[in-house]
Amino acid sequence: MPLLHYYENHIEILMKKITLVFMAIWMFGVLTGCSTAATFDAKASSTPSQDLYKTDRLLVKSANIEIEVENVKAVVGQIEEEVKRVSGFVNDVYDRDETRVSMSLKVPAGDLDAFMDSIGSKGDIVSKSLSVSDVTDEVIDIEARLVNLKALRDRFRKLLDKADKVADILKIENELTRIQIEIDSIESRNKSLKDQVSLSRVDVTITQKKVYGPLGYLGWGLYWLVEKLFVIK
């Protein structure tokens, strides 16, 4: 009996040790799994949709400037050369008469500020303005719609390959045509927006400075004198 009791105690102690070992292995597995899950979650949180917020904003810029110059024709030629220098182009030129010309130009957005300063230095600035429109959200929405539409088009193409009835084939082809028209329209809009972002529109008006004769200067002097009688500053 004492010997049997000894073995029973020994076996009980051994079983406890084995249990502790298995518990340690199980805990290690749980902790490792949690660590892996945490790593996976950290990677999953870095999604492309969140990266969109880090994207540089897409801005459409346009400007207007009117200047008065001594020689309209000469300044028009200088502006055309300036446009070529920055790799832009002249969209249109409107000749009202020899004393006034309006120009519609396209210049790289990155050169817009320097270009406007250069135009302003060619004469006296009558007016100058700049407008900015943010189209980032619209471009993101357009590109998401394009992805979905192209995926839908691919699914219909697979259906068309499997279709064997004339009626089904006609329905699928009509749907494919409709989807393709929508894709073409959206792609055109997307290209237009990106072109507007890369190339800024500049509307320039060049007018001839007025040259007063003796009576003109006399009239201007009288006007100035009368004005000062009522308003000092």
mmCIF file of C-alpha atoms in Angstrom:
data_model
loop_
_atom_site.group_PDB
_atom_site.id
_atom_site.type_symbol
_atom_site.label_atom_id
_atom_site.label_comp_id
_atom_site.label_asym_id
_atom_site.label_seq_id
_atom_site.Cartn_x
_atom_site.Cartn_y
_atom_site.Cartn_z
ATOM 1 C CA MET A 1 0.000 0.000 0.000
ATOM 2 C CA PRO A 2 2.700 2.545 0.843
ATOM 3 C CA LEU A 3 4.400 1.756 -2.492
ATOM 4 C CA LEU A 4 1.105 2.076 -4.363
ATOM 5 C CA HIS A 5 0.391 5.316 -2.579
ATOM 6 C CA TYR A 6 3.831 6.568 -3.598
ATOM 7 C CA TYR A 7 3.171 5.833 -7.280
ATOM 8 C CA GLU A 8 -0.265 7.452 -7.119
ATOM 9 C CA ASN A 9 1.242 10.653 -5.720
ATOM 10 C CA HIS A 10 4.024 10.573 -8.298
ATOM 11 C CA ILE A 11 1.548 10.137 -11.166
ATOM 12 C CA GLU A 12 -0.640 12.959 -9.827
ATOM 13 C CA ILE A 13 2.360 15.301 -9.649
ATOM 14 C CA LEU A 14 3.386 14.310 -13.183
ATOM 15 C CA MET A 15 -0.143 14.955 -14.540
ATOM 16 C CA LYS A 16 -0.165 18.405 -12.958
ATOM 17 C CA LYS A 17 3.149 19.223 -14.640
ATOM 18 C CA ILE A 18 1.827 18.036 -18.004
ATOM 19 C CA THR A 19 -1.319 20.137 -17.536
ATOM 20 C CA LEU A 20 0.779 23.201 -16.742
ATOM 21 C CA VAL A 21 2.874 22.616 -19.880
ATOM 22 C CA PHE A 22 -0.237 22.353 -22.082
ATOM 23 C CA MET A 23 -1.700 25.501 -20.497
ATOM 24 C CA ALA A 24 1.538 27.363 -21.178
ATOM 25 C CA ILE A 25 1.477 26.239 -24.827
ATOM 26 C CA TRP A 26 -2.188 27.264 -25.160
ATOM 27 C CA MET A 27 -1.548 30.709 -23.662
ATOM 28 C CA PHE A 28 1.390 31.211 -26.000
ATOM 29 C CA GLY A 29 -0.827 30.350 -28.958
ATOM 30 C CA VAL A 30 -3.511 32.793 -27.816
ATOM 31 C CA LEU A 31 -1.036 35.617 -27.365
ATOM 32 C CA THR A 32 0.564 34.887 -30.734
ATOM 33 C CA GLY A 33 -2.858 34.886 -32.391
ATOM 34 C CA CYS A 34 -3.727 38.235 -30.815
ATOM 35 C CA SER A 35 -0.429 39.675 -31.984
ATOM 36 C CA THR A 36 -1.066 38.405 -35.516
ATOM 37 C CA ALA A 37 -4.596 39.778 -35.481
ATOM 38 C CA ALA A 38 -3.316 43.144 -34.306
ATOM 39 C CA THR A 39 -0.752 43.160 -37.100
ATOM 40 C CA PHE A 40 -3.430 42.232 -39.627
ATOM 41 C CA ASP A 41 -5.758 44.965 -38.357
ATOM 42 C CA ALA A 42 -2.990 47.523 -38.573
ATOM 43 C CA LYS A 43 -2.345 46.554 -42.186
ATOM 44 C CA ALA A 44 -6.033 46.447 -43.037
ATOM 45 C CA SER A 45 -6.547 49.960 -41.672
ATOM 46 C CA SER A 46 -4.188 51.345 -44.313
ATOM 47 C CA THR A 47 -6.701 51.196 -47.160
ATOM 48 C CA PRO A 48 -6.587 53.086 -50.480
ATOM 49 C CA SER A 49 -9.770 54.957 -49.546
ATOM 50 C CA GLN A 50 -7.981 56.536 -46.577
ATOM 51 C CA ASP A 51 -5.008 57.413 -48.769
ATOM 52 C CA LEU A 52 -7.335 59.562 -50.890
ATOM 53 C CA TYR A 53 -7.399 62.124 -48.089
ATOM 54 C CA LYS A 54 -3.625 62.465 -48.440
ATOM 55 C CA THR A 55 -3.868 63.138 -52.162
ATOM 56 C CA ASP A 56 -2.940 66.616 -53.391
ATOM 57 C CA ARG A 57 -6.043 68.628 -54.181
ATOM 58 C CA LEU A 58 -6.946 69.006 -57.863
ATOM 59 C CA LEU A 59 -7.499 72.712 -58.502
ATOM 60 C CA VAL A 60 -8.821 74.384 -61.634
ATOM 61 C CA LYS A 61 -7.438 77.911 -61.864
ATOM 62 C CA SER A 62 -8.465 80.697 -64.223
ATOM 63 C CA ALA A 63 -7.408 84.330 -64.382
ATOM 64 C CA ASN A 64 -8.411 87.614 -65.979
ATOM 65 C CA ILE A 65 -6.238 90.650 -66.509
ATOM 66 C CA GLU A 66 -6.681 93.943 -68.359
ATOM 67 C CA ILE A 67 -3.764 96.248 -69.090
ATOM 68 C CA GLU A 68 -3.287 99.583 -70.811
ATOM 69 C CA VAL A 69 -0.254 99.855 -73.084
ATOM 70 C CA GLU A 70 1.396 102.285 -75.487
ATOM 71 C CA ASN A 71 1.390 99.883 -78.454
ATOM 72 C CA VAL A 72 -1.310 97.179 -78.512
ATOM 73 C CA LYS A 73 0.072 95.247 -81.496
ATOM 74 C CA ALA A 74 3.573 95.047 -80.054
ATOM 75 C CA VAL A 75 2.334 93.794 -76.670
ATOM 76 C CA VAL A 76 0.120 91.146 -78.322
ATOM 77 C CA GLY A 77 3.219 89.778 -80.052
ATOM 78 C CA GLN A 78 5.166 89.792 -76.762
ATOM 79 C CA ILE A 79 2.365 87.886 -75.002
ATOM 80 C CA GLU A 80 2.254 85.277 -77.788
ATOM 81 C CA GLU A 81 5.993 84.729 -77.360
ATOM 82 C CA GLU A 82 5.569 84.459 -73.587
ATOM 83 C CA VAL A 83 2.866 81.820 -74.044
ATOM 84 C CA LYS A 84 5.159 79.755 -76.281
ATOM 85 C CA ARG A 85 7.996 80.073 -73.761
ATOM 86 C CA VAL A 86 5.938 78.403 -71.001
ATOM 87 C CA SER A 87 4.638 75.714 -73.421
ATOM 88 C CA GLY A 88 1.091 77.083 -73.465
ATOM 89 C CA PHE A 89 -1.024 78.061 -76.438
ATOM 90 C CA VAL A 90 -3.255 80.850 -77.714
ATOM 91 C CA ASN A 91 -6.845 79.657 -77.747
ATOM 92 C CA ASP A 92 -8.345 82.677 -79.494
ATOM 93 C CA VAL A 93 -7.738 86.355 -80.273
ATOM 94 C CA TYR A 94 -10.495 88.945 -80.633
ATOM 95 C CA ASP A 95 -9.600 92.163 -82.469
ATOM 96 C CA ARG A 96 -12.210 94.759 -81.668
ATOM 97 C CA ASP A 97 -10.113 97.483 -83.294
ATOM 98 C CA GLU A 98 -6.525 98.673 -83.255
ATOM 99 C CA THR A 99 -6.936 100.085 -79.766
ATOM 100 C CA ARG A 100 -8.332 96.986 -78.027
ATOM 101 C CA VAL A 101 -7.553 93.256 -78.289
ATOM 102 C CA SER A 102 -8.809 90.362 -76.157
ATOM 103 C CA MET A 103 -6.907 87.076 -75.920
ATOM 104 C CA SER A 104 -7.911 83.673 -74.530
ATOM 105 C CA LEU A 105 -4.832 81.700 -73.463
ATOM 106 C CA LYS A 106 -3.906 78.377 -71.873
ATOM 107 C CA VAL A 107 -0.777 78.148 -69.730
ATOM 108 C CA PRO A 108 0.568 75.439 -67.376
ATOM 109 C CA ALA A 109 -0.979 75.858 -63.929
ATOM 110 C CA GLY A 110 2.453 75.850 -62.285
ATOM 111 C CA ASP A 111 3.496 78.895 -64.346
ATOM 112 C CA LEU A 112 0.278 80.872 -63.846
ATOM 113 C CA ASP A 113 1.479 83.294 -61.140
ATOM 114 C CA ALA A 114 4.736 84.145 -62.897
ATOM 115 C CA PHE A 115 2.900 84.485 -66.219
ATOM 116 C CA MET A 116 0.366 86.920 -64.729
ATOM 117 C CA ASP A 117 3.197 89.002 -63.247
ATOM 118 C CA SER A 118 4.889 89.091 -66.644
ATOM 119 C CA ILE A 119 1.689 90.272 -68.375
ATOM 120 C CA GLY A 120 1.112 92.928 -65.723
ATOM 121 C CA SER A 121 4.619 94.302 -66.218
ATOM 122 C CA LYS A 122 3.906 95.093 -69.873
ATOM 123 C CA GLY A 123 1.566 97.991 -69.084
ATOM 124 C CA ASP A 124 -0.669 99.579 -66.475
ATOM 125 C CA ILE A 125 -2.970 97.066 -64.795
ATOM 126 C CA VAL A 126 -6.625 98.117 -65.049
ATOM 127 C CA SER A 127 -8.046 94.973 -63.401
ATOM 128 C CA LYS A 128 -6.811 91.575 -62.318
ATOM 129 C CA SER A 129 -8.583 88.540 -60.830
ATOM 130 C CA LEU A 130 -7.997 84.858 -60.079
ATOM 131 C CA SER A 131 -10.581 82.126 -59.470
ATOM 132 C CA VAL A 132 -9.920 78.629 -58.094
ATOM 133 C CA SER A 133 -12.242 75.607 -58.152
ATOM 134 C CA ASP A 134 -11.521 72.335 -56.295
ATOM 135 C CA VAL A 135 -12.527 69.316 -58.426
ATOM 136 C CA THR A 136 -10.815 66.611 -56.347
ATOM 137 C CA ASP A 137 -14.031 65.020 -55.071
ATOM 138 C CA GLU A 138 -15.594 65.020 -58.535
ATOM 139 C CA VAL A 139 -12.559 63.293 -60.076
ATOM 140 C CA ILE A 140 -12.506 60.655 -57.301
ATOM 141 C CA ASP A 141 -16.221 60.002 -57.830
ATOM 142 C CA ILE A 142 -15.799 59.778 -61.609
ATOM 143 C CA GLU A 143 -12.934 57.290 -61.364
ATOM 144 C CA ALA A 144 -14.889 55.119 -58.898
ATOM 145 C CA ARG A 145 -17.864 55.094 -61.288
ATOM 146 C CA LEU A 146 -15.566 54.123 -64.159
ATOM 147 C CA VAL A 147 -14.230 51.139 -62.212
ATOM 148 C CA ASN A 148 -17.771 49.942 -61.462
ATOM 149 C CA LEU A 149 -19.024 50.467 -65.011
ATOM 150 C CA LYS A 150 -16.066 48.636 -66.560
ATOM 151 C CA ALA A 151 -16.581 45.708 -64.181
ATOM 152 C CA LEU A 152 -20.258 45.639 -65.176
ATOM 153 C CA ARG A 153 -19.305 45.756 -68.858
ATOM 154 C CA ASP A 154 -16.974 42.777 -68.372
ATOM 155 C CA ARG A 155 -19.755 40.754 -66.726
ATOM 156 C CA PHE A 156 -22.138 41.459 -69.625
ATOM 157 C CA ARG A 157 -19.452 40.442 -72.117
ATOM 158 C CA LYS A 158 -19.149 37.084 -70.356
ATOM 159 C CA LEU A 159 -22.925 36.699 -70.477
ATOM 160 C CA LEU A 160 -22.855 37.478 -74.178
ATOM 161 C CA ASP A 161 -20.326 34.706 -74.778
ATOM 162 C CA LYS A 162 -22.654 32.213 -73.072
ATOM 163 C CA ALA A 163 -25.933 33.433 -74.600
ATOM 164 C CA ASP A 164 -27.438 31.201 -77.305
ATOM 165 C CA LYS A 165 -30.851 32.784 -77.853
ATOM 166 C CA VAL A 166 -31.241 35.693 -80.267
ATOM 167 C CA ALA A 167 -33.504 37.597 -77.863
ATOM 168 C CA ASP A 168 -30.966 37.305 -75.033
ATOM 169 C CA ILE A 169 -28.102 38.308 -77.313
ATOM 170 C CA LEU A 170 -29.953 41.445 -78.446
ATOM 171 C CA LYS A 171 -30.783 42.457 -74.863
ATOM 172 C CA ILE A 172 -27.194 42.005 -73.713
ATOM 173 C CA GLU A 173 -25.808 43.920 -76.715
ATOM 174 C CA ASN A 174 -28.206 46.819 -76.048
ATOM 175 C CA GLU A 175 -27.102 46.920 -72.422
ATOM 176 C CA LEU A 176 -23.442 46.788 -73.446
ATOM 177 C CA THR A 177 -23.990 49.707 -75.830
ATOM 178 C CA ARG A 178 -25.652 51.753 -73.081
ATOM 179 C CA ILE A 179 -22.829 51.029 -70.622
ATOM 180 C CA GLN A 180 -20.136 51.868 -73.204
ATOM 181 C CA ILE A 181 -21.801 55.210 -74.028
ATOM 182 C CA GLU A 182 -21.833 56.070 -70.317
ATOM 183 C CA ILE A 183 -18.181 55.041 -69.949
ATOM 184 C CA ASP A 184 -17.155 57.195 -72.929
ATOM 185 C CA SER A 185 -19.035 60.191 -71.520
ATOM 186 C CA ILE A 186 -17.488 59.855 -68.060
ATOM 187 C CA GLU A 187 -13.979 59.330 -69.468
ATOM 188 C CA SER A 188 -14.408 62.482 -71.565
ATOM 189 C CA ARG A 189 -15.432 64.457 -68.469
ATOM 190 C CA ASN A 190 -12.510 63.027 -66.514
ATOM 191 C CA LYS A 191 -10.033 64.029 -69.228
ATOM 192 C CA SER A 192 -11.558 67.506 -69.465
ATOM 193 C CA LEU A 193 -11.202 68.076 -65.712
ATOM 194 C CA LYS A 194 -7.599 66.886 -65.668
ATOM 195 C CA ASP A 195 -6.777 69.097 -68.657
ATOM 196 C CA GLN A 196 -8.274 72.074 -66.818
ATOM 197 C CA VAL A 197 -6.181 71.242 -63.761
ATOM 198 C CA SER A 198 -2.936 71.053 -65.736
ATOM 199 C CA LEU A 199 -3.637 74.044 -68.010
ATOM 200 C CA SER A 200 -5.074 77.277 -66.602
ATOM 201 C CA ARG A 201 -7.191 79.621 -68.711
ATOM 202 C CA VAL A 202 -6.078 83.250 -68.858
ATOM 203 C CA ASP A 203 -8.225 85.958 -70.456
ATOM 204 C CA VAL A 204 -6.179 89.038 -71.329
ATOM 205 C CA THR A 205 -7.500 92.379 -72.537
ATOM 206 C CA ILE A 206 -5.027 94.894 -73.952
ATOM 207 C CA THR A 207 -6.197 98.465 -74.522
ATOM 208 C CA GLN A 208 -4.446 101.480 -75.981
ATOM 209 C CA LYS A 209 -3.545 104.241 -73.567
ATOM 210 C CA LYS A 210 -5.332 107.473 -74.306
ATOM 211 C CA VAL A 211 -3.090 110.282 -75.586
ATOM 212 C CA TYR A 212 -4.543 113.682 -74.747
ATOM 213 C CA GLY A 213 -4.036 116.801 -76.859
ATOM 214 C CA PRO A 214 -3.667 120.297 -75.356
ATOM 215 C CA LEU A 215 -7.433 120.738 -74.904
ATOM 216 C CA GLY A 216 -7.677 117.253 -73.488
ATOM 217 C CA TYR A 217 -5.095 118.007 -70.819
ATOM 218 C CA LEU A 218 -6.852 121.304 -70.097
ATOM 219 C CA GLY A 219 -10.154 119.486 -69.668
ATOM 220 C CA TRP A 220 -8.537 116.874 -67.414
ATOM 221 C CA GLY A 221 -6.960 119.656 -65.342
ATOM 222 C CA LEU A 222 -10.309 121.402 -64.901
ATOM 223 C CA TYR A 223 -11.946 118.096 -63.922
ATOM 224 C CA TRP A 224 -9.236 117.473 -61.328
ATOM 225 C CA LEU A 225 -9.616 121.019 -59.951
ATOM 226 C CA VAL A 226 -13.394 120.756 -59.627
ATOM 227 C CA GLU A 227 -13.095 117.353 -57.983
ATOM 228 C CA LYS A 228 -10.688 118.699 -55.379
ATOM 229 C CA LEU A 229 -13.141 121.462 -54.492
ATOM 230 C CA PHE A 230 -15.475 118.745 -53.186
ATOM 231 C CA VAL A 231 -13.153 115.865 -52.262
ATOM 232 C CA ILE A 232 -9.614 116.371 -50.920
ATOM 233 C CA LYS A 233 -8.682 112.700 -50.557
#
